[in-house]
PDB file of C-alpha atoms in Angstrom:
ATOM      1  CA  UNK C  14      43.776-132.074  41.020  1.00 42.00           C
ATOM      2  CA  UNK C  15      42.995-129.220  37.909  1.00 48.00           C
ATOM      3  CA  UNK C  16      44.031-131.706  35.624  1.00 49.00           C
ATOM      4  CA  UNK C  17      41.013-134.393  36.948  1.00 47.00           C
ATOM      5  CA  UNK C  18      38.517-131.594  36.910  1.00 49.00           C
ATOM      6  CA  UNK C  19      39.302-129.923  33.555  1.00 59.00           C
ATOM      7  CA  UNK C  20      38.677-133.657  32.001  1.00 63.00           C
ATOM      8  CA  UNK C  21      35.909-134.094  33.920  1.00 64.00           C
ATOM      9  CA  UNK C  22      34.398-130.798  32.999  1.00 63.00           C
ATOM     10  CA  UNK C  23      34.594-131.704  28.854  1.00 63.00           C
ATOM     11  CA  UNK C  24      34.440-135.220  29.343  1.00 66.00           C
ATOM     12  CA  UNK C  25      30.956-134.384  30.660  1.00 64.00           C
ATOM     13  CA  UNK C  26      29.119-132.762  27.715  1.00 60.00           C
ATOM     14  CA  UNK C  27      31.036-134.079  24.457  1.00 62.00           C
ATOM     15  CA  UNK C  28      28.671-135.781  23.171  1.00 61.00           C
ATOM     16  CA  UNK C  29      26.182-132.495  23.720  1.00 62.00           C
ATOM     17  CA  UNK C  30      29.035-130.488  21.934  1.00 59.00           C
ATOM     18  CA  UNK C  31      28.930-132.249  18.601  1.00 60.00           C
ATOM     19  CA  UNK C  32      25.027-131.332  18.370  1.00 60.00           C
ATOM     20  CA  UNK C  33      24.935-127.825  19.492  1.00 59.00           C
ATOM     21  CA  UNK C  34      28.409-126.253  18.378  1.00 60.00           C
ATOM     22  CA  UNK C  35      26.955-125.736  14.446  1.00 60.00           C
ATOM     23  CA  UNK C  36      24.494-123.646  15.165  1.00 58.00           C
ATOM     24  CA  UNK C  37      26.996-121.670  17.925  1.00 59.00           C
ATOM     25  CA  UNK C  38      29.976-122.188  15.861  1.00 64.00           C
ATOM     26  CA  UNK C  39      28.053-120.220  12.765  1.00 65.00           C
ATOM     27  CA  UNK C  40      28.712-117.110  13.850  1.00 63.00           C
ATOM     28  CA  UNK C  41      32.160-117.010  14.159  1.00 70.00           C
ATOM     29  CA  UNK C  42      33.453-119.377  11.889  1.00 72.00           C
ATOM     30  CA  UNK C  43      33.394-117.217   8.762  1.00 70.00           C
ATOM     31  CA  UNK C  44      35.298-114.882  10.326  1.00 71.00           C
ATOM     32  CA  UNK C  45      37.840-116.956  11.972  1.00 70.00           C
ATOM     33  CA  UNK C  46      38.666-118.517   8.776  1.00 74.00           C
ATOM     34  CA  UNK C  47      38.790-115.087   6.947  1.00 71.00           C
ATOM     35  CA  UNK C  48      42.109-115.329   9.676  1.00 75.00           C
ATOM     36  CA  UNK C  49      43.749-118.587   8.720  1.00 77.00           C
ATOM     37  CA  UNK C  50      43.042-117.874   5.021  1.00 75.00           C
ATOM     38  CA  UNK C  51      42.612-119.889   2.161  1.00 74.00           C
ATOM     39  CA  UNK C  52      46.302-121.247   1.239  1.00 82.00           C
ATOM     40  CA  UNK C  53      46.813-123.859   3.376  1.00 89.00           C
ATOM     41  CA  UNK C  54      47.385-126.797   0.512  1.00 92.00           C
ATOM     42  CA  UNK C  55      49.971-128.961   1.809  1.00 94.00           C
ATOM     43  CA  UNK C  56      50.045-127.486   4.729  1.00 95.00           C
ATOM     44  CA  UNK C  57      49.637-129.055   8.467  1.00 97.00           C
ATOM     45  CA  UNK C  58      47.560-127.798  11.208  1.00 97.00           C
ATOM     46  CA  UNK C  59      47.288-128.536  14.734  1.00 98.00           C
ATOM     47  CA  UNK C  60      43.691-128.014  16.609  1.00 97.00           C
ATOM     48  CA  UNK C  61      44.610-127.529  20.371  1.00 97.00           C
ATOM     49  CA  UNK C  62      41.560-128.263  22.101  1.00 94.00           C
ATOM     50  CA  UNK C  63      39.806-129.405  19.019  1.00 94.00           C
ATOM     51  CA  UNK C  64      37.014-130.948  20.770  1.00 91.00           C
ATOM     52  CA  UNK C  65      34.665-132.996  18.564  1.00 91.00           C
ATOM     53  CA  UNK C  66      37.306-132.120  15.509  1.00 93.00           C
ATOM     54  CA  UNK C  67      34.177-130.497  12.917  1.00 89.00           C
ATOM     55  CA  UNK C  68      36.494-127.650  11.666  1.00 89.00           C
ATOM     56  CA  UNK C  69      38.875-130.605  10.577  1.00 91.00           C
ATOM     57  CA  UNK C  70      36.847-130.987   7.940  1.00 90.00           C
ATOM     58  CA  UNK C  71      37.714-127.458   6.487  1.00 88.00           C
ATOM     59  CA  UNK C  72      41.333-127.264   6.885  1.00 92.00           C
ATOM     60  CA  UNK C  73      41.029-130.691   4.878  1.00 93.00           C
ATOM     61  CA  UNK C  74      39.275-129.225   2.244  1.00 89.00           C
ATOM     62  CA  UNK C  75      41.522-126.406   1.931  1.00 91.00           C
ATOM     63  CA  UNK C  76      44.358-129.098   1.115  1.00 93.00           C
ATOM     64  CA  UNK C  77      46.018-129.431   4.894  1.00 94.00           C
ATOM     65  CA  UNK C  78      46.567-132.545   6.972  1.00 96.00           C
ATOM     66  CA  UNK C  79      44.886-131.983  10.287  1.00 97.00           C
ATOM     67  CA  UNK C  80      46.038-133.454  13.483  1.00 98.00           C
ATOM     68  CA  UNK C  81      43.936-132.765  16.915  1.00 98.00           C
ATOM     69  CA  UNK C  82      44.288-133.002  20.444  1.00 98.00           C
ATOM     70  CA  UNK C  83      41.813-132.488  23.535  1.00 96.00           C
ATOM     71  CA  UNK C  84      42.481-132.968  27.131  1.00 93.00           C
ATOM     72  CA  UNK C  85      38.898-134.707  27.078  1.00 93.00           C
ATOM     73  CA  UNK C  86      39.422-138.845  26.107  1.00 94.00           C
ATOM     74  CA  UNK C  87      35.500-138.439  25.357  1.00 93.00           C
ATOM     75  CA  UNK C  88      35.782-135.502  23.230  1.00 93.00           C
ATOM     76  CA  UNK C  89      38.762-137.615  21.023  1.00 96.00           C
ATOM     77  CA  UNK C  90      36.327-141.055  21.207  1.00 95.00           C
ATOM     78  CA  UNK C  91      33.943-138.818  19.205  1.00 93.00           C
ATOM     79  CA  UNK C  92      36.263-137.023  16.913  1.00 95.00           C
ATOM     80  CA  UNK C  93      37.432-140.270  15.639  1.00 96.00           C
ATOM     81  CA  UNK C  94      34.278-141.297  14.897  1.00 94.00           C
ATOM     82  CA  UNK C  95      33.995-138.356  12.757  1.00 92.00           C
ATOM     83  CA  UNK C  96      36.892-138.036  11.475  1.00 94.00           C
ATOM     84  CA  UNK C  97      38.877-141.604  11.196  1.00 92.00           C
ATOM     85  CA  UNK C  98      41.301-140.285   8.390  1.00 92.00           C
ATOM     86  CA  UNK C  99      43.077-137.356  11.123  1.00 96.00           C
ATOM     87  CA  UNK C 100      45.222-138.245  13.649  1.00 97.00           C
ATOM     88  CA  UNK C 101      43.488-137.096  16.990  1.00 97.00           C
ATOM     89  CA  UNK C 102      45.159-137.619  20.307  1.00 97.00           C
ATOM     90  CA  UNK C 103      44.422-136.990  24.154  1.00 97.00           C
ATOM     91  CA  UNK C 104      46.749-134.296  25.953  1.00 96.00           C
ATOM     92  CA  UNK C 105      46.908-131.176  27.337  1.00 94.00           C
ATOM     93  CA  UNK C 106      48.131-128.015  25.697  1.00 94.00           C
ATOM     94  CA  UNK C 107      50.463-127.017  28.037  1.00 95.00           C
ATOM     95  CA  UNK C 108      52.412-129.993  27.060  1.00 96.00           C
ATOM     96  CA  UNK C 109      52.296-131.239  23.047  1.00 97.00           C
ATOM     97  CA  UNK C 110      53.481-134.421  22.140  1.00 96.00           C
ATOM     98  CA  UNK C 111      55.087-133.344  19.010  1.00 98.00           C
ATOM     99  CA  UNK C 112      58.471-132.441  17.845  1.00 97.00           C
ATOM    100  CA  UNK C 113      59.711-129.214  17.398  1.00 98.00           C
ATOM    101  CA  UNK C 114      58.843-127.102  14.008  1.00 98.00           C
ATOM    102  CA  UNK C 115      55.992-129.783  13.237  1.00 97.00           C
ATOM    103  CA  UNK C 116      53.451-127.795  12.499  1.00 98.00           C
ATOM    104  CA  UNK C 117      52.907-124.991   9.538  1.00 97.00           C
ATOM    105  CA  UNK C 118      50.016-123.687  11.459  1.00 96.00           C
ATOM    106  CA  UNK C 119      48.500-123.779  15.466  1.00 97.00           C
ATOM    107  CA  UNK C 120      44.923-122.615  15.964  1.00 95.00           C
ATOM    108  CA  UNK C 121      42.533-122.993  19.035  1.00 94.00           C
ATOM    109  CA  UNK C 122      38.796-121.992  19.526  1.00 89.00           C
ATOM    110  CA  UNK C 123      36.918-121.206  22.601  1.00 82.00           C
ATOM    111  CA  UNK C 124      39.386-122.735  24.888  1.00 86.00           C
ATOM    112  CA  UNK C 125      42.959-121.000  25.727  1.00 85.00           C
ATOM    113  CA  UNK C 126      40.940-119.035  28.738  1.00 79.00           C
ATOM    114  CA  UNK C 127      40.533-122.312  30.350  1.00 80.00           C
ATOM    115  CA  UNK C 128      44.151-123.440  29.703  1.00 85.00           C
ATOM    116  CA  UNK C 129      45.836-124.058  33.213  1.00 84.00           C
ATOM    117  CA  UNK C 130      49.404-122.421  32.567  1.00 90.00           C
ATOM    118  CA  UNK C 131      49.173-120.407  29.284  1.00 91.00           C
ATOM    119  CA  UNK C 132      52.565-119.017  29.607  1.00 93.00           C
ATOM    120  CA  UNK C 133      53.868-122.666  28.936  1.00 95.00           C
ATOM    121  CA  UNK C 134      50.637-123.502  26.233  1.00 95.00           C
ATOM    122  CA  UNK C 135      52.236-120.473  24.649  1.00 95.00           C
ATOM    123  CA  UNK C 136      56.348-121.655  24.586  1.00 96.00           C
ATOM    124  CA  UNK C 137      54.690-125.105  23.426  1.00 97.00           C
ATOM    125  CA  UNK C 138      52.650-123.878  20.218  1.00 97.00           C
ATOM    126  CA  UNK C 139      56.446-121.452  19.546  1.00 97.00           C
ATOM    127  CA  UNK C 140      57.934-124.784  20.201  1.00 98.00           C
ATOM    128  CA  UNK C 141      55.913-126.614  17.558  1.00 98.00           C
ATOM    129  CA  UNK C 142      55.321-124.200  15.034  1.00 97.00           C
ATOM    130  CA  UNK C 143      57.810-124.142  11.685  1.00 98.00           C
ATOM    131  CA  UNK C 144      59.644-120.825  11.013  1.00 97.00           C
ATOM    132  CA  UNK C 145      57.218-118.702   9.879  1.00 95.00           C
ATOM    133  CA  UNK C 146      53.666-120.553  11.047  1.00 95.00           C
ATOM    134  CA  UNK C 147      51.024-118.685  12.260  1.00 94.00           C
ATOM    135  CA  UNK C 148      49.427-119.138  15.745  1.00 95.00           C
ATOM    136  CA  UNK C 149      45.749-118.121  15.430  1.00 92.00           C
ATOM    137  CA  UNK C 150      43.112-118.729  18.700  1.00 89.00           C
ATOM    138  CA  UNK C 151      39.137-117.665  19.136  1.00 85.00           C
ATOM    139  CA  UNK C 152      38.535-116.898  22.983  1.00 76.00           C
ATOM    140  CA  UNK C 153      36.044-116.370  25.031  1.00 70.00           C
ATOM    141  CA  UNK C 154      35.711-113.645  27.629  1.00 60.00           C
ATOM    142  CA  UNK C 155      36.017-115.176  31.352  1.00 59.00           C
ATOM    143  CA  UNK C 156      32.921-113.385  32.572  1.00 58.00           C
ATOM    144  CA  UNK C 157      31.098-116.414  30.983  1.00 55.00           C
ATOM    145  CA  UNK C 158      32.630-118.887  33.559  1.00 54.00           C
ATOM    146  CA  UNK C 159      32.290-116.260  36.142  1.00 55.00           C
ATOM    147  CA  UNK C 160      28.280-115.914  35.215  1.00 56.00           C
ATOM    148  CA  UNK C 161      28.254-119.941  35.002  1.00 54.00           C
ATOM    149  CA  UNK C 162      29.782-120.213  38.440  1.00 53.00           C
ATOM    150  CA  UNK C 163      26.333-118.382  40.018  1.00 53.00           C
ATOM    151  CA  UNK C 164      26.224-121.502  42.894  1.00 52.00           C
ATOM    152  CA  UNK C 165      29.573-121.411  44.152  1.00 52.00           C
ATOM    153  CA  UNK C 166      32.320-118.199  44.891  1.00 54.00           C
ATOM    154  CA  UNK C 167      32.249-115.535  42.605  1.00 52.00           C
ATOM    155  CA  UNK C 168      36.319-115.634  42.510  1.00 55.00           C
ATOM    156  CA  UNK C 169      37.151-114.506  38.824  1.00 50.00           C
ATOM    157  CA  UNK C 170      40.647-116.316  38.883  1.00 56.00           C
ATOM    158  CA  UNK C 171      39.726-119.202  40.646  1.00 58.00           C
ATOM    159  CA  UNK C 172      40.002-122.564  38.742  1.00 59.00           C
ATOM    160  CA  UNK C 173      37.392-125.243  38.843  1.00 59.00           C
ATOM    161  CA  UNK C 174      34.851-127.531  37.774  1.00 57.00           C
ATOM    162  CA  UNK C 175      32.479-125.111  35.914  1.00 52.00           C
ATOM    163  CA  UNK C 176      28.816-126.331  35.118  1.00 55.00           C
ATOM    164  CA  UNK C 177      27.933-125.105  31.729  1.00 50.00           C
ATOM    165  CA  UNK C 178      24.220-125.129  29.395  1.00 52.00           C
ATOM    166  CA  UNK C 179      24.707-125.681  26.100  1.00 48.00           C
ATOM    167  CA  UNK C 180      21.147-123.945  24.403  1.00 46.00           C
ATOM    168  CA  UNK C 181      19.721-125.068  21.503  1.00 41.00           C
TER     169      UNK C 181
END
């Protein structure tokens, strides 16, 4: 049942996403790429929960091949729009579909809080990463969801479909 509501939940707003997230995404994108660096040529980087796949675009340009994946078909539909040189693919992160040591780095924005079993999301991006890779992931605090869930329970741990407003 969490795995139906989570793609319902992103499937909902993707097209939404790939209009607002610039203007959101501004203010932490310089400093989350201060993180992964400049020297990625030749290297290859996996988005977990890459949603509409924009930051693509910059690991390209820094020289790496970029592969994403989304639990949200709708979320991939449009990323390959954008995007119809990466390989993008639908799946959850608690379960990559990619060999062992395939990846020189792992990164994830603004989505490992809603990740269903993140003890497993974590043995999977170990799994995948070459010696030496880096792991780097952008989070946001749960008292969002909890302030977004104002018309149902107010249980902080409690999974579910969570209504969110995108501003402008």
């Amino acid at each position: 049942m969490e795995k139906i509501i989570n793609e319902k939940q992103y499937n909902n707003f993707a097209e939404g996403y790939s209009e607002n997230i610039q203007q959101l995404n501004s203010v932490s994108r310089e400093s989350f790429f201060s993180v992964v660096g400049s020297e990625l040529k030749d290297k290859s980087v996996l988005d977990v929960a890459c949603g509409d796949g924009t930051d693509g675009k910059i690991y390209k340009d820094m020289g790496a091949t970029y592969t994403g994946v989304d639990i949200s078909e709708e979320n991939i539909r449009v990323a390959k729009t954008l995007d119809n040189q990466s390989k993008f693919l639908v799946g959850r992160a608690e379960d990559l579909a990619f060999t062992n040591e395939s990846f020189d780095l792992v990164v994830s924005k603004y989505a490992i809080q809603s990740f269903l079993d993140i003890e497993k999301f974590y043995k999977e991006v170990h799994r995948v990463l070459k010696p030496g890779g880096k792991f780097i992931f952008l989070g946001t605090h749960q008292t969002r969801q909890l302030i977004e869930k104002n018309k149902v329970s107010k249980d902080y741990c409690k999974s579910g479909l969570v209504a969110s407003t995108i501003l402008k």
